[in-house]
PDB file of C-alpha atoms in Angstrom:
ATOM      1  CA  ASP J   1       7.698  -0.089 -20.255  1.00 61.00           C
ATOM      2  CA  GLY J   2       8.844   0.593 -16.748  1.00 70.00           C
ATOM      3  CA  GLY J   3       7.505  -1.115 -13.772  1.00 93.00           C
ATOM      4  CA  ILE J   4       7.677  -3.803 -11.068  1.00 96.00           C
ATOM      5  CA  THR J   5       7.702  -7.555 -11.757  1.00 96.00           C
ATOM      6  CA  GLN J   6       6.655  -9.859  -9.251  1.00 97.00           C
ATOM      7  CA  SER J   7       6.978 -13.526  -9.506  1.00 96.00           C
ATOM      8  CA  PRO J   8       5.776 -15.991  -9.163  1.00 96.00           C
ATOM      9  CA  LYS J   9       2.246 -15.063  -9.273  1.00 94.00           C
ATOM     10  CA  TYR J  10       1.015 -17.826  -7.117  1.00 95.00           C
ATOM     11  CA  LEU J  11       2.728 -20.016  -4.960  1.00 94.00           C
ATOM     12  CA  PHE J  12       2.078 -23.008  -2.848  1.00 93.00           C
ATOM     13  CA  ARG J  13       4.380 -24.230  -0.155  1.00 90.00           C
ATOM     14  CA  LYS J  14       4.556 -27.319   2.454  1.00 90.00           C
ATOM     15  CA  GLU J  15       4.654 -26.031   6.179  1.00 87.00           C
ATOM     16  CA  GLY J  16       8.232 -25.959   7.244  1.00 87.00           C
ATOM     17  CA  GLN J  17       9.482 -24.884   3.947  1.00 90.00           C
ATOM     18  CA  ASN J  18      11.272 -21.456   3.279  1.00 93.00           C
ATOM     19  CA  VAL J  19      10.218 -19.664  -0.060  1.00 95.00           C
ATOM     20  CA  THR J  20      11.522 -16.652  -1.818  1.00 96.00           C
ATOM     21  CA  LEU J  21       9.310 -14.128  -3.740  1.00 97.00           C
ATOM     22  CA  SER J  22      11.138 -11.980  -6.439  1.00 98.00           C
ATOM     23  CA  CYS J  23      10.679  -8.304  -6.821  1.00 98.00           C
ATOM     24  CA  GLU J  24      12.411  -6.621  -9.832  1.00 98.00           C
ATOM     25  CA  GLN J  25      11.938  -2.948 -10.905  1.00 97.00           C
ATOM     26  CA  ASN J  26      13.323  -1.017 -14.082  1.00 96.00           C
ATOM     27  CA  LEU J  27      12.275   2.267 -12.741  1.00 94.00           C
ATOM     28  CA  ASN J  28      15.451   3.324 -11.218  1.00 93.00           C
ATOM     29  CA  HIS J  29      13.788   3.804  -7.812  1.00 93.00           C
ATOM     30  CA  ASP J  30      16.035   4.187  -4.838  1.00 92.00           C
ATOM     31  CA  ALA J  31      13.503   2.907  -2.235  1.00 92.00           C
ATOM     32  CA  MET J  32      11.620  -0.688  -2.378  1.00 94.00           C
ATOM     33  CA  TYR J  33       9.156  -2.023   0.063  1.00 94.00           C
ATOM     34  CA  TRP J  34       7.330  -5.281   0.925  1.00 97.00           C
ATOM     35  CA  TYR J  35       3.712  -5.430   2.233  1.00 96.00           C
ATOM     36  CA  ARG J  36       1.584  -8.222   3.327  1.00 96.00           C
ATOM     37  CA  GLN J  37      -2.088  -7.914   2.697  1.00 94.00           C
ATOM     38  CA  ASP J  38      -4.532  -9.880   4.462  1.00 92.00           C
ATOM     39  CA  PRO J  39      -8.675  -9.459   4.357  1.00 84.00           C
ATOM     40  CA  GLY J  40      -9.710  -7.015   6.660  1.00 80.00           C
ATOM     41  CA  GLN J  41      -6.115  -6.119   7.995  1.00 83.00           C
ATOM     42  CA  GLY J  42      -5.078  -3.805   5.012  1.00 88.00           C
ATOM     43  CA  LEU J  43      -1.610  -3.538   3.900  1.00 92.00           C
ATOM     44  CA  ARG J  44       1.221  -4.190   6.610  1.00 93.00           C
ATOM     45  CA  LEU J  45       4.821  -3.252   6.127  1.00 92.00           C
ATOM     46  CA  ILE J  46       7.218  -6.170   6.556  1.00 96.00           C
ATOM     47  CA  TYR J  47      10.572  -4.534   5.339  1.00 96.00           C
ATOM     48  CA  TYR J  48      11.898  -1.370   3.403  1.00 93.00           C
ATOM     49  CA  SER J  49      15.193  -0.426   1.931  1.00 93.00           C
ATOM     50  CA  GLN J  50      16.187   3.149   0.966  1.00 90.00           C
ATOM     51  CA  ILE J  51      19.511   2.134  -0.638  1.00 91.00           C
ATOM     52  CA  VAL J  52      21.440  -0.772  -2.011  1.00 94.00           C
ATOM     53  CA  ASN J  53      22.872  -3.044   0.895  1.00 96.00           C
ATOM     54  CA  ASP J  54      20.627  -1.397   3.715  1.00 95.00           C
ATOM     55  CA  PHE J  55      17.169  -2.080   4.971  1.00 95.00           C
ATOM     56  CA  GLN J  56      14.821  -1.592   7.855  1.00 94.00           C
ATOM     57  CA  LYS J  57      12.205  -3.847   9.622  1.00 95.00           C
ATOM     58  CA  GLY J  58       8.505  -2.874   9.256  1.00 92.00           C
ATOM     59  CA  ASP J  59       5.748  -3.790  11.474  1.00 90.00           C
ATOM     60  CA  ILE J  60       5.687  -7.459  10.981  1.00 95.00           C
ATOM     61  CA  ALA J  61       9.189  -8.246   9.986  1.00 96.00           C
ATOM     62  CA  GLU J  62       9.425 -11.536  12.120  1.00 96.00           C
ATOM     63  CA  GLY J  63       9.758 -14.679  10.098  1.00 96.00           C
ATOM     64  CA  TYR J  64      10.883 -12.813   6.947  1.00 97.00           C
ATOM     65  CA  SER J  65      14.065 -11.863   5.436  1.00 97.00           C
ATOM     66  CA  VAL J  66      15.247  -9.652   2.684  1.00 98.00           C
ATOM     67  CA  SER J  67      18.494  -8.586   1.026  1.00 97.00           C
ATOM     68  CA  ARG J  68      19.124  -5.794  -1.240  1.00 97.00           C
ATOM     69  CA  GLU J  69      22.460  -6.379  -3.159  1.00 97.00           C
ATOM     70  CA  LYS J  70      21.353  -4.730  -6.477  1.00 97.00           C
ATOM     71  CA  LYS J  71      19.277  -1.398  -6.967  1.00 96.00           C
ATOM     72  CA  GLU J  72      16.818  -3.348  -9.270  1.00 97.00           C
ATOM     73  CA  SER J  73      16.043  -6.190  -6.810  1.00 98.00           C
ATOM     74  CA  PHE J  74      14.506  -6.765  -3.475  1.00 98.00           C
ATOM     75  CA  PRO J  75      13.669 -10.429  -2.686  1.00 98.00           C
ATOM     76  CA  LEU J  76      11.613 -11.480   0.166  1.00 98.00           C
ATOM     77  CA  THR J  77      11.979 -14.855   1.826  1.00 97.00           C
ATOM     78  CA  VAL J  78       9.301 -16.210   4.015  1.00 96.00           C
ATOM     79  CA  THR J  79      10.931 -18.549   6.356  1.00 93.00           C
ATOM     80  CA  SER J  80       9.494 -21.438   8.625  1.00 88.00           C
ATOM     81  CA  ALA J  81       9.341 -19.218  11.424  1.00 87.00           C
ATOM     82  CA  GLN J  82       6.552 -17.061   9.948  1.00 88.00           C
ATOM     83  CA  LYS J  83       3.495 -18.764  11.723  1.00 87.00           C
ATOM     84  CA  ASN J  84       0.755 -17.811   9.093  1.00 90.00           C
ATOM     85  CA  PRO J  85       2.419 -17.224   5.813  1.00 93.00           C
ATOM     86  CA  THR J  86      -0.624 -17.571   3.679  1.00 95.00           C
ATOM     87  CA  ALA J  87      -1.307 -14.173   2.183  1.00 95.00           C
ATOM     88  CA  PHE J  88      -0.936 -11.921  -0.790  1.00 95.00           C
ATOM     89  CA  TYR J  89       2.327 -10.037  -0.779  1.00 97.00           C
ATOM     90  CA  LEU J  90       2.798  -6.719  -2.493  1.00 96.00           C
ATOM     91  CA  CYS J  91       6.185  -5.287  -3.607  1.00 97.00           C
ATOM     92  CA  ALA J  92       6.502  -1.263  -4.242  1.00 95.00           C
ATOM     93  CA  SER J  93       9.211   1.106  -4.902  1.00 94.00           C
ATOM     94  CA  ASN J  94       9.662   4.949  -5.227  1.00 90.00           C
ATOM     95  CA  THR J  95      12.279   7.430  -5.544  1.00 83.00           C
ATOM     96  CA  ASN J  96      13.820   8.091  -2.223  1.00 68.00           C
ATOM     97  CA  ALA J  97      12.544  11.516  -1.379  1.00 63.00           C
ATOM     98  CA  GLY J  98      11.766  11.453   2.387  1.00 64.00           C
ATOM     99  CA  GLY J  99       8.262   9.635   1.967  1.00 67.00           C
ATOM    100  CA  ALA J 100       6.726  12.240  -0.260  1.00 76.00           C
ATOM    101  CA  ASN J 101       6.792  10.134  -3.351  1.00 80.00           C
ATOM    102  CA  VAL J 102       4.133   7.897  -4.774  1.00 89.00           C
ATOM    103  CA  LEU J 103       4.579   4.419  -4.724  1.00 91.00           C
ATOM    104  CA  THR J 104       4.620   2.229  -7.732  1.00 93.00           C
ATOM    105  CA  PHE J 105       3.397  -1.357  -7.033  1.00 94.00           C
ATOM    106  CA  GLY J 106       3.780  -4.842  -8.605  1.00 95.00           C
ATOM    107  CA  ALA J 107       0.963  -7.169  -9.229  1.00 93.00           C
ATOM    108  CA  GLY J 108       1.438  -9.169  -6.058  1.00 94.00           C
ATOM    109  CA  SER J 109       2.388 -12.817  -5.471  1.00 96.00           C
ATOM    110  CA  ARG J 110      -0.187 -15.076  -3.534  1.00 95.00           C
ATOM    111  CA  LEU J 111       1.402 -17.483  -1.200  1.00 95.00           C
ATOM    112  CA  THR J 112      -0.566 -20.394   0.080  1.00 94.00           C
ATOM    113  CA  VAL J 113       0.681 -22.716   2.788  1.00 90.00           C
ATOM    114  CA  LEU J 114      -0.675 -26.274   2.348  1.00 85.00           C
TER     115      LEU J 114
ATOM    116  CA  ALA H   1       4.176   5.785  16.063  1.00 75.00           C
ATOM    117  CA  GLN H   2       2.530   6.771  12.701  1.00 81.00           C
ATOM    118  CA  SER H   3      -0.862   5.308  12.268  1.00 88.00           C
ATOM    119  CA  VAL H   4      -3.934   5.409   9.805  1.00 93.00           C
ATOM    120  CA  ALA H   5      -7.534   4.749  10.565  1.00 95.00           C
ATOM    121  CA  GLN H   6     -10.272   3.842   7.944  1.00 96.00           C
ATOM    122  CA  PRO H   7     -13.123   3.377  10.284  1.00 96.00           C
ATOM    123  CA  GLU H   8     -15.574   1.699   7.734  1.00 96.00           C
ATOM    124  CA  ASP H   9     -14.956  -1.475   6.182  1.00 95.00           C
ATOM    125  CA  GLN H  10     -17.636  -1.033   3.606  1.00 96.00           C
ATOM    126  CA  VAL H  11     -19.253   1.793   1.997  1.00 98.00           C
ATOM    127  CA  ASN H  12     -22.501   1.485  -0.127  1.00 98.00           C
ATOM    128  CA  VAL H  13     -23.435   4.363  -2.491  1.00 97.00           C
ATOM    129  CA  ALA H  14     -25.988   4.545  -5.323  1.00 98.00           C
ATOM    130  CA  GLU H  15     -24.757   5.680  -8.778  1.00 97.00           C
ATOM    131  CA  GLY H  16     -24.905   9.280  -9.231  1.00 97.00           C
ATOM    132  CA  ASN H  17     -24.693  10.196  -5.583  1.00 98.00           C
ATOM    133  CA  PRO H  18     -21.764  11.762  -3.851  1.00 97.00           C
ATOM    134  CA  LEU H  19     -19.363   9.447  -2.024  1.00 97.00           C
ATOM    135  CA  THR H  20     -16.916   9.826   0.936  1.00 98.00           C
ATOM    136  CA  VAL H  21     -14.442   7.516   2.079  1.00 98.00           C
ATOM    137  CA  LYS H  22     -13.177   8.447   5.608  1.00 98.00           C
ATOM    138  CA  CYS H  23      -9.496   8.448   6.699  1.00 98.00           C
ATOM    139  CA  THR H  24      -7.883   9.900   9.854  1.00 97.00           C
ATOM    140  CA  TYR H  25      -4.127   9.912  10.818  1.00 95.00           C
ATOM    141  CA  SER H  26      -1.806  10.044  13.749  1.00 92.00           C
ATOM    142  CA  VAL H  27       1.764  11.037  13.334  1.00 86.00           C
ATOM    143  CA  SER H  28       4.330  13.204  14.886  1.00 84.00           C
ATOM    144  CA  GLY H  29       5.138  16.234  12.697  1.00 83.00           C
ATOM    145  CA  ASN H  30       3.817  17.304   9.252  1.00 84.00           C
ATOM    146  CA  PRO H  31       2.052  14.364   7.404  1.00 88.00           C
ATOM    147  CA  TYR H  32       2.354  13.132   3.776  1.00 91.00           C
ATOM    148  CA  LEU H  33      -0.952  11.748   2.935  1.00 94.00           C
ATOM    149  CA  PHE H  34      -2.210   9.606  -0.156  1.00 95.00           C
ATOM    150  CA  TRP H  35      -4.992   7.605  -1.382  1.00 97.00           C
ATOM    151  CA  TYR H  36      -4.538   4.148  -3.399  1.00 96.00           C
ATOM    152  CA  VAL H  37      -7.156   2.141  -5.144  1.00 96.00           C
ATOM    153  CA  GLN H  38      -6.977  -1.379  -5.657  1.00 95.00           C
ATOM    154  CA  TYR H  39      -8.932  -3.753  -8.231  1.00 89.00           C
ATOM    155  CA  PRO H  40      -9.247  -7.782  -7.468  1.00 84.00           C
ATOM    156  CA  ASN H  41      -6.174  -9.421  -7.468  1.00 78.00           C
ATOM    157  CA  ARG H  42      -4.020  -6.480  -8.608  1.00 82.00           C
ATOM    158  CA  GLY H  43      -1.453  -3.933  -7.075  1.00 85.00           C
ATOM    159  CA  LEU H  44      -2.498  -0.552  -5.695  1.00 91.00           C
ATOM    160  CA  GLN H  45      -2.882   2.303  -7.967  1.00 94.00           C
ATOM    161  CA  PHE H  46      -2.074   6.136  -6.974  1.00 94.00           C
ATOM    162  CA  LEU H  47      -5.153   8.209  -6.727  1.00 96.00           C
ATOM    163  CA  LEU H  48      -3.969  11.453  -5.104  1.00 95.00           C
ATOM    164  CA  LYS H  49      -1.595  12.990  -2.588  1.00 93.00           C
ATOM    165  CA  TYR H  50      -1.345  15.893  -0.145  1.00 93.00           C
ATOM    166  CA  ILE H  51       2.243  17.187   0.679  1.00 89.00           C
ATOM    167  CA  THR H  52       1.689  20.805   1.453  1.00 86.00           C
ATOM    168  CA  GLY H  53      -0.329  23.787   0.231  1.00 87.00           C
ATOM    169  CA  ASP H  54      -3.813  23.828  -0.668  1.00 90.00           C
ATOM    170  CA  ASN H  55      -5.982  21.745   1.652  1.00 92.00           C
ATOM    171  CA  LEU H  56      -8.037  20.421  -1.445  1.00 95.00           C
ATOM    172  CA  VAL H  57      -6.498  18.063  -3.588  1.00 95.00           C
ATOM    173  CA  LYS H  58      -7.741  16.936  -6.872  1.00 95.00           C
ATOM    174  CA  GLY H  59      -6.625  13.293  -8.321  1.00 94.00           C
ATOM    175  CA  SER H  60      -7.344  10.820 -10.869  1.00 90.00           C
ATOM    176  CA  TYR H  61     -10.862   9.858 -12.150  1.00 92.00           C
ATOM    177  CA  GLY H  62     -12.593  12.690 -10.609  1.00 95.00           C
ATOM    178  CA  PHE H  63     -11.688  12.129  -7.046  1.00 97.00           C
ATOM    179  CA  GLU H  64     -10.662  14.734  -4.585  1.00 97.00           C
ATOM    180  CA  ALA H  65      -9.838  14.748  -0.867  1.00 97.00           C
ATOM    181  CA  GLU H  66      -9.473  17.457   1.835  1.00 94.00           C
ATOM    182  CA  PHE H  67      -6.605  17.689   4.192  1.00 95.00           C
ATOM    183  CA  ASN H  68      -8.161  18.882   7.511  1.00 95.00           C
ATOM    184  CA  LYS H  69      -5.115  19.444   9.975  1.00 93.00           C
ATOM    185  CA  SER H  70      -7.372  20.005  13.190  1.00 93.00           C
ATOM    186  CA  GLN H  71      -9.280  16.979  12.776  1.00 95.00           C
ATOM    187  CA  THR H  72      -6.385  14.950  11.305  1.00 95.00           C
ATOM    188  CA  SER H  73      -8.520  13.762   8.384  1.00 97.00           C
ATOM    189  CA  PHE H  74      -8.074  13.135   4.644  1.00 97.00           C
ATOM    190  CA  HIS H  75     -11.493  11.793   3.580  1.00 98.00           C
ATOM    191  CA  LEU H  76     -11.876  10.976  -0.131  1.00 98.00           C
ATOM    192  CA  LYS H  77     -14.660  12.279  -2.019  1.00 98.00           C
ATOM    193  CA  LYS H  78     -16.332  12.204  -5.412  1.00 98.00           C
ATOM    194  CA  PRO H  79     -19.450  14.338  -6.639  1.00 97.00           C
ATOM    195  CA  SER H  80     -21.052  11.620  -8.544  1.00 97.00           C
ATOM    196  CA  ALA H  81     -20.287   8.132  -8.118  1.00 97.00           C
ATOM    197  CA  LEU H  82     -20.026   5.634 -11.198  1.00 96.00           C
ATOM    198  CA  VAL H  83     -20.388   1.815 -10.909  1.00 95.00           C
ATOM    199  CA  SER H  84     -16.639   1.472 -12.217  1.00 94.00           C
ATOM    200  CA  ASP H  85     -15.406   3.140  -8.751  1.00 96.00           C
ATOM    201  CA  SER H  86     -16.377   0.093  -7.053  1.00 96.00           C
ATOM    202  CA  ALA H  87     -12.996  -1.260  -5.373  1.00 96.00           C
ATOM    203  CA  LEU H  88     -11.069  -1.344  -2.620  1.00 96.00           C
ATOM    204  CA  TYR H  89      -9.609   1.917  -1.044  1.00 97.00           C
ATOM    205  CA  PHE H  90      -6.484   2.658   1.056  1.00 97.00           C
ATOM    206  CA  CYS H  91      -5.222   5.675   2.668  1.00 97.00           C
ATOM    207  CA  ALA H  92      -1.595   5.931   3.518  1.00 94.00           C
ATOM    208  CA  VAL H  93       0.523   8.255   5.715  1.00 92.00           C
ATOM    209  CA  SER H  94       4.205   9.032   6.011  1.00 86.00           C
ATOM    210  CA  VAL H  95       6.626  11.304   7.678  1.00 75.00           C
ATOM    211  CA  ARG H  96       9.925  12.229   6.171  1.00 65.00           C
ATOM    212  CA  ASP H  97      11.562   8.713   7.030  1.00 67.00           C
ATOM    213  CA  ASP H  98      10.145   7.016   3.778  1.00 70.00           C
ATOM    214  CA  LYS H  99       8.137   4.521   6.127  1.00 81.00           C
ATOM    215  CA  ILE H 100       4.846   4.251   4.561  1.00 87.00           C
ATOM    216  CA  ILE H 101       1.746   3.116   6.665  1.00 90.00           C
ATOM    217  CA  PHE H 102      -1.387   2.082   5.157  1.00 92.00           C
ATOM    218  CA  GLY H 103      -5.088   1.620   6.604  1.00 94.00           C
ATOM    219  CA  LYS H 104      -7.106  -1.224   6.695  1.00 94.00           C
ATOM    220  CA  GLY H 105      -9.089  -0.264   3.585  1.00 95.00           C
ATOM    221  CA  THR H 106     -12.518   0.426   2.807  1.00 97.00           C
ATOM    222  CA  ARG H 107     -14.347  -1.298   0.091  1.00 96.00           C
ATOM    223  CA  LEU H 108     -16.628   1.006  -1.909  1.00 97.00           C
ATOM    224  CA  HIS H 109     -19.821  -0.427  -3.600  1.00 97.00           C
ATOM    225  CA  ILE H 110     -21.446   1.603  -6.299  1.00 96.00           C
ATOM    226  CA  LEU H 111     -24.986   0.382  -6.669  1.00 95.00           C
ATOM    227  CA  PRO H 112     -26.632   0.628  -9.975  1.00 92.00           C
TER     228      PRO H 112
END
């Protein structure tokens, strides 16, 4: 079945550590996205990528980094510079059609900083 | 800059009654508008979208939404609510640059 796989589902991290969240899709989608979800704040866009080897900052990119070396993969690194990293992280993808296409979401990764 | 507002954090509706979840938007240019639903600890699922054409859009599970350009709104509606409709609902907007922005979400409680 086609879809988006996020791993790990739950992750615990000590302050000062970097952590990488995996996002893999087998939908042959061009565009991929990372959102952060916090209670009462909805989904906020961190980074998005419309094509391999290119990506753009979203509204809250500070303290995060991404790469897009393969079409199928869009990993997100939460660095120690991110002041409040505890959140639910969602990866999504769609075909590259100028914003008109529906997003397919992964099941999410919950990061907790101890 | 584009933005989406969902003015209600929570909406309570009795089962069998009609429901409305509100969404207003601000964009430069013609918007693409979407509604998604989220169940606990899950990703979002697509409900419906407006791209162009008929202002009344019908989607999954009996939901519909009406695009109102003059009021910059895209409210989600259903004629008769079910308890299983209880979930978190998100409105989203994009223009032609693939940047998709979501509202803060509205928690819908359907009371039996």
